[in-house]
């Protein structure tokens, strides 16, 4: 088993929380994991990206090369497009369809989505609206994770257990909201 994942978005969207949950699930399965992160100066609105590599065999490098990623999970469509050169031909993009417009020259959203649509395996969801409509507005990132579950090759129950462990210190209401979000995403899988 080997899965190379690029997680991307902008600061404050929960990319690093997704990485923590995936990492927790992988470590609980006794898999090897390597992670490299770029925080957009750790501020809201800055580019945030993480390379996450999971394998049943030892991993030499924590960086993912061009055309090597199995999955791109993106909280923002333009960020998914930015990392598209890293995706394998058979890879998956799981992205929010709702832009986070934080620059004056943000490209036309339809053009961004058209480019992403050229990839064979794409799931694009309005996670912000799904989160609001279902009473979990702070868990949009976990909805995206749920939608990525099959592409990640991690069993759903393993991700659910990881969500419980990662959020348990924040209380049962936060755990419950994130479990609900994970299930909402799972229902959107292709």
PDB file of C-alpha atoms in Angstrom, residues 3-176:
ATOM      1  CA  UNK A   3      -0.644   6.676  -1.177  1.00  0.00           C
ATOM      2  CA  UNK A   4       0.839  10.098  -1.899  1.00  0.00           C
ATOM      3  CA  UNK A   5      -1.448  12.973  -0.950  1.00  0.00           C
ATOM      4  CA  UNK A   6      -1.212  16.716  -1.491  1.00  0.00           C
ATOM      5  CA  UNK A   7      -3.412  18.763   0.820  1.00  0.00           C
ATOM      6  CA  UNK A   8      -3.821  22.395  -0.118  1.00  0.00           C
ATOM      7  CA  UNK A   9      -5.810  25.514   0.592  1.00  0.00           C
ATOM      8  CA  UNK A  10      -5.326  28.800   2.363  1.00  0.00           C
ATOM      9  CA  UNK A  11      -4.560  29.523   5.999  1.00  0.00           C
ATOM     10  CA  UNK A  12      -7.426  28.948   8.392  1.00  0.00           C
ATOM     11  CA  UNK A  13      -9.301  26.388   6.270  1.00  0.00           C
ATOM     12  CA  UNK A  14      -8.258  23.309   8.257  1.00  0.00           C
ATOM     13  CA  UNK A  15      -5.743  21.660   5.922  1.00  0.00           C
ATOM     14  CA  UNK A  16      -3.431  20.743   8.764  1.00  0.00           C
ATOM     15  CA  UNK A  17      -6.343  19.234  10.707  1.00  0.00           C
ATOM     16  CA  UNK A  18      -7.067  16.968   7.732  1.00  0.00           C
ATOM     17  CA  UNK A  19      -3.391  15.952   7.655  1.00  0.00           C
ATOM     18  CA  UNK A  20      -3.499  15.183  11.389  1.00  0.00           C
ATOM     19  CA  UNK A  21      -6.580  12.977  11.022  1.00  0.00           C
ATOM     20  CA  UNK A  22      -5.147  11.051   8.067  1.00  0.00           C
ATOM     21  CA  UNK A  23      -1.830  10.676   9.868  1.00  0.00           C
ATOM     22  CA  UNK A  24      -3.547   9.412  13.023  1.00  0.00           C
ATOM     23  CA  UNK A  25      -5.523   6.824  11.022  1.00  0.00           C
ATOM     24  CA  UNK A  26      -2.375   5.675   9.190  1.00  0.00           C
ATOM     25  CA  UNK A  27      -0.269   5.390  12.342  1.00  0.00           C
ATOM     26  CA  UNK A  28      -3.033   3.402  14.034  1.00  0.00           C
ATOM     27  CA  UNK A  29      -2.738   0.933  11.146  1.00  0.00           C
ATOM     28  CA  UNK A  30       1.031   0.702  11.716  1.00  0.00           C
ATOM     29  CA  UNK A  31       1.718   2.308   8.356  1.00  0.00           C
ATOM     30  CA  UNK A  32       4.735   4.463   7.633  1.00  0.00           C
ATOM     31  CA  UNK A  33       4.025   8.147   7.210  1.00  0.00           C
ATOM     32  CA  UNK A  34       6.048  11.174   6.127  1.00  0.00           C
ATOM     33  CA  UNK A  35       4.771  14.716   6.000  1.00  0.00           C
ATOM     34  CA  UNK A  36       6.143  18.031   4.778  1.00  0.00           C
ATOM     35  CA  UNK A  37       4.198  21.248   5.290  1.00  0.00           C
ATOM     36  CA  UNK A  38       4.286  24.752   3.915  1.00  0.00           C
ATOM     37  CA  UNK A  39       2.324  27.187   6.053  1.00  0.00           C
ATOM     38  CA  UNK A  40       1.400  30.471   4.365  1.00  0.00           C
ATOM     39  CA  UNK A  41       3.231  32.379   7.038  1.00  0.00           C
ATOM     40  CA  UNK A  42       0.723  30.663   9.351  1.00  0.00           C
ATOM     41  CA  UNK A  43      -1.823  33.376   8.698  1.00  0.00           C
ATOM     42  CA  UNK A  44      -5.331  33.365   7.336  1.00  0.00           C
ATOM     43  CA  UNK A  45      -5.377  33.763   3.595  1.00  0.00           C
ATOM     44  CA  UNK A  46      -1.824  32.536   2.926  1.00  0.00           C
ATOM     45  CA  UNK A  47      -1.104  29.421   0.845  1.00  0.00           C
ATOM     46  CA  UNK A  48      -1.005  26.246   2.939  1.00  0.00           C
ATOM     47  CA  UNK A  49       0.144  22.952   1.483  1.00  0.00           C
ATOM     48  CA  UNK A  50       1.132  19.606   2.914  1.00  0.00           C
ATOM     49  CA  UNK A  51       2.715  16.561   1.286  1.00  0.00           C
ATOM     50  CA  UNK A  52       1.540  13.441   3.077  1.00  0.00           C
ATOM     51  CA  UNK A  53       2.962  10.071   2.135  1.00  0.00           C
ATOM     52  CA  UNK A  54       1.578   6.829   3.555  1.00  0.00           C
ATOM     53  CA  UNK A  55       2.994   3.376   2.867  1.00  0.00           C
ATOM     54  CA  UNK A  56       3.244  -0.147   4.181  1.00  0.00           C
ATOM     55  CA  UNK A  57       6.973   0.071   3.340  1.00  0.00           C
ATOM     56  CA  UNK A  58       9.545   2.590   4.642  1.00  0.00           C
ATOM     57  CA  UNK A  59       9.407   5.977   2.874  1.00  0.00           C
ATOM     58  CA  UNK A  60      12.638   7.678   1.797  1.00  0.00           C
ATOM     59  CA  UNK A  61      11.445  11.222   1.100  1.00  0.00           C
ATOM     60  CA  UNK A  62       8.660  13.359   2.497  1.00  0.00           C
ATOM     61  CA  UNK A  63       8.203  15.290  -0.777  1.00  0.00           C
ATOM     62  CA  UNK A  64       5.980  14.267  -3.680  1.00  0.00           C
ATOM     63  CA  UNK A  65       7.379  14.744  -7.175  1.00  0.00           C
ATOM     64  CA  UNK A  66       5.646  15.940 -10.323  1.00  0.00           C
ATOM     65  CA  UNK A  67       2.996  13.500 -11.618  1.00  0.00           C
ATOM     66  CA  UNK A  68       3.352  11.358  -8.475  1.00  0.00           C
ATOM     67  CA  UNK A  69       0.395  12.324  -6.238  1.00  0.00           C
ATOM     68  CA  UNK A  70      -2.419   9.814  -5.954  1.00  0.00           C
ATOM     69  CA  UNK A  71      -4.778  12.357  -4.399  1.00  0.00           C
ATOM     70  CA  UNK A  72      -5.080  16.135  -4.178  1.00  0.00           C
ATOM     71  CA  UNK A  73      -7.428  17.312  -1.441  1.00  0.00           C
ATOM     72  CA  UNK A  74      -8.040  21.021  -1.832  1.00  0.00           C
ATOM     73  CA  UNK A  75     -10.112  23.377   0.261  1.00  0.00           C
ATOM     74  CA  UNK A  76     -10.037  25.873  -2.609  1.00  0.00           C
ATOM     75  CA  UNK A  77     -10.402  25.239  -6.395  1.00  0.00           C
ATOM     76  CA  UNK A  78      -7.567  27.517  -7.547  1.00  0.00           C
ATOM     77  CA  UNK A  79      -5.207  25.768  -5.127  1.00  0.00           C
ATOM     78  CA  UNK A  80      -6.219  22.403  -6.630  1.00  0.00           C
ATOM     79  CA  UNK A  81      -5.339  23.815 -10.041  1.00  0.00           C
ATOM     80  CA  UNK A  82      -1.991  25.096  -8.730  1.00  0.00           C
ATOM     81  CA  UNK A  83      -0.939  21.566  -7.694  1.00  0.00           C
ATOM     82  CA  UNK A  84      -2.404  19.771 -10.729  1.00  0.00           C
ATOM     83  CA  UNK A  85       1.083  19.112 -12.234  1.00  0.00           C
ATOM     84  CA  UNK A  86       1.782  16.863  -9.227  1.00  0.00           C
ATOM     85  CA  UNK A  87      -1.200  14.570  -9.897  1.00  0.00           C
ATOM     86  CA  UNK A  88      -0.771  11.146 -11.498  1.00  0.00           C
ATOM     87  CA  UNK A  89      -2.816  10.503 -14.632  1.00  0.00           C
ATOM     88  CA  UNK A  90      -4.979   8.068 -12.626  1.00  0.00           C
ATOM     89  CA  UNK A  91      -5.085  10.322  -9.542  1.00  0.00           C
ATOM     90  CA  UNK A  92      -8.015  11.948  -7.792  1.00  0.00           C
ATOM     91  CA  UNK A  93      -8.864  15.579  -7.074  1.00  0.00           C
ATOM     92  CA  UNK A  94     -11.262  16.157  -4.223  1.00  0.00           C
ATOM     93  CA  UNK A  95     -11.903  19.890  -3.966  1.00  0.00           C
ATOM     94  CA  UNK A  96     -14.201  22.529  -2.680  1.00  0.00           C
ATOM     95  CA  UNK A  97     -16.061  24.204  -5.528  1.00  0.00           C
ATOM     96  CA  UNK A  98     -16.383  27.395  -3.532  1.00  0.00           C
ATOM     97  CA  UNK A  99     -13.522  29.866  -4.026  1.00  0.00           C
ATOM     98  CA  UNK A 100     -11.726  31.716  -1.269  1.00  0.00           C
ATOM     99  CA  UNK A 101     -11.111  34.961  -3.136  1.00  0.00           C
ATOM    100  CA  UNK A 102      -8.157  36.505  -1.345  1.00  0.00           C
ATOM    101  CA  UNK A 103      -6.348  38.123  -4.271  1.00  0.00           C
ATOM    102  CA  UNK A 104      -7.525  40.920  -6.577  1.00  0.00           C
ATOM    103  CA  UNK A 105      -6.802  38.968  -9.776  1.00  0.00           C
ATOM    104  CA  UNK A 106      -8.502  35.695  -8.806  1.00  0.00           C
ATOM    105  CA  UNK A 107      -9.175  33.848 -12.070  1.00  0.00           C
ATOM    106  CA  UNK A 108     -12.643  33.227 -13.436  1.00  0.00           C
ATOM    107  CA  UNK A 109     -14.081  30.372 -11.354  1.00  0.00           C
ATOM    108  CA  UNK A 110     -15.708  28.678 -14.350  1.00  0.00           C
ATOM    109  CA  UNK A 111     -12.337  28.524 -16.133  1.00  0.00           C
ATOM    110  CA  UNK A 112     -10.728  27.018 -13.030  1.00  0.00           C
ATOM    111  CA  UNK A 113     -13.480  24.403 -12.745  1.00  0.00           C
ATOM    112  CA  UNK A 114     -13.282  23.642 -16.479  1.00  0.00           C
ATOM    113  CA  UNK A 115      -9.549  22.930 -16.134  1.00  0.00           C
ATOM    114  CA  UNK A 116     -10.117  20.699 -13.116  1.00  0.00           C
ATOM    115  CA  UNK A 117     -12.901  18.943 -15.033  1.00  0.00           C
ATOM    116  CA  UNK A 118     -10.344  17.712 -17.568  1.00  0.00           C
ATOM    117  CA  UNK A 119      -9.046  15.299 -14.925  1.00  0.00           C
ATOM    118  CA  UNK A 120     -10.649  11.845 -15.074  1.00  0.00           C
ATOM    119  CA  UNK A 121     -11.334  11.582 -11.344  1.00  0.00           C
ATOM    120  CA  UNK A 122     -12.744  14.727  -9.732  1.00  0.00           C
ATOM    121  CA  UNK A 123     -15.114  15.333  -6.852  1.00  0.00           C
ATOM    122  CA  UNK A 124     -16.020  19.020  -6.484  1.00  0.00           C
ATOM    123  CA  UNK A 125     -18.339  19.948  -3.629  1.00  0.00           C
ATOM    124  CA  UNK A 126     -19.648  23.157  -2.162  1.00  0.00           C
ATOM    125  CA  UNK A 127     -18.465  22.081   1.270  1.00  0.00           C
ATOM    126  CA  UNK A 128     -19.176  25.467   2.831  1.00  0.00           C
ATOM    127  CA  UNK A 129     -22.858  25.223   1.896  1.00  0.00           C
ATOM    128  CA  UNK A 130     -23.065  21.552   2.905  1.00  0.00           C
ATOM    129  CA  UNK A 131     -21.544  22.430   6.275  1.00  0.00           C
ATOM    130  CA  UNK A 132     -23.961  25.342   6.847  1.00  0.00           C
ATOM    131  CA  UNK A 133     -27.022  23.389   5.688  1.00  0.00           C
ATOM    132  CA  UNK A 134     -26.196  20.536   8.075  1.00  0.00           C
ATOM    133  CA  UNK A 135     -25.326  22.561  11.165  1.00  0.00           C
ATOM    134  CA  UNK A 136     -21.557  21.907  11.101  1.00  0.00           C
ATOM    135  CA  UNK A 137     -20.221  25.221   9.732  1.00  0.00           C
ATOM    136  CA  UNK A 138     -16.768  24.781  11.271  1.00  0.00           C
ATOM    137  CA  UNK A 139     -16.293  21.265   9.841  1.00  0.00           C
ATOM    138  CA  UNK A 140     -16.264  21.867   6.085  1.00  0.00           C
ATOM    139  CA  UNK A 141     -12.725  20.481   5.909  1.00  0.00           C
ATOM    140  CA  UNK A 142     -13.851  17.167   7.417  1.00  0.00           C
ATOM    141  CA  UNK A 143     -16.656  16.948   4.832  1.00  0.00           C
ATOM    142  CA  UNK A 144     -13.944  17.105   2.168  1.00  0.00           C
ATOM    143  CA  UNK A 145     -11.978  14.406   3.985  1.00  0.00           C
ATOM    144  CA  UNK A 146     -15.046  12.156   4.027  1.00  0.00           C
ATOM    145  CA  UNK A 147     -15.459  12.622   0.281  1.00  0.00           C
ATOM    146  CA  UNK A 148     -11.802  11.626  -0.182  1.00  0.00           C
ATOM    147  CA  UNK A 149     -11.996   8.464   1.922  1.00  0.00           C
ATOM    148  CA  UNK A 150     -12.137   5.926  -0.946  1.00  0.00           C
ATOM    149  CA  UNK A 151      -9.420   7.689  -2.923  1.00  0.00           C
ATOM    150  CA  UNK A 152      -7.181   7.613   0.155  1.00  0.00           C
ATOM    151  CA  UNK A 153      -7.547   3.855   0.524  1.00  0.00           C
ATOM    152  CA  UNK A 154      -8.277   4.198   4.252  1.00  0.00           C
ATOM    153  CA  UNK A 155     -11.314   2.428   5.665  1.00  0.00           C
ATOM    154  CA  UNK A 156     -14.068   4.788   6.794  1.00  0.00           C
ATOM    155  CA  UNK A 157     -14.144   3.436  10.343  1.00  0.00           C
ATOM    156  CA  UNK A 158     -10.400   4.084  10.693  1.00  0.00           C
ATOM    157  CA  UNK A 159     -10.911   7.739   9.740  1.00  0.00           C
ATOM    158  CA  UNK A 160     -13.860   7.995  12.125  1.00  0.00           C
ATOM    159  CA  UNK A 161     -11.750   6.642  14.990  1.00  0.00           C
ATOM    160  CA  UNK A 162      -8.991   9.115  14.103  1.00  0.00           C
ATOM    161  CA  UNK A 163     -11.501  11.996  14.143  1.00  0.00           C
ATOM    162  CA  UNK A 164     -12.607  10.921  17.625  1.00  0.00           C
ATOM    163  CA  UNK A 165      -9.016  10.802  18.909  1.00  0.00           C
ATOM    164  CA  UNK A 166      -7.947  14.087  17.289  1.00  0.00           C
ATOM    165  CA  UNK A 167     -10.940  16.085  18.562  1.00  0.00           C
ATOM    166  CA  UNK A 168     -11.632  14.358  21.899  1.00  0.00           C
ATOM    167  CA  UNK A 169      -9.875  17.057  23.941  1.00  0.00           C
ATOM    168  CA  UNK A 170     -12.297  19.643  22.487  1.00  0.00           C
ATOM    169  CA  UNK A 171     -15.356  17.872  23.859  1.00  0.00           C
ATOM    170  CA  UNK A 172     -18.068  15.533  22.658  1.00  0.00           C
ATOM    171  CA  UNK A 173     -20.016  18.222  20.737  1.00  0.00           C
ATOM    172  CA  UNK A 174     -16.966  18.923  18.535  1.00  0.00           C
ATOM    173  CA  UNK A 175     -16.355  15.192  18.049  1.00  0.00           C
ATOM    174  CA  UNK A 176     -20.009  14.662  17.072  1.00  0.00           C
TER     175      UNK A 176
END
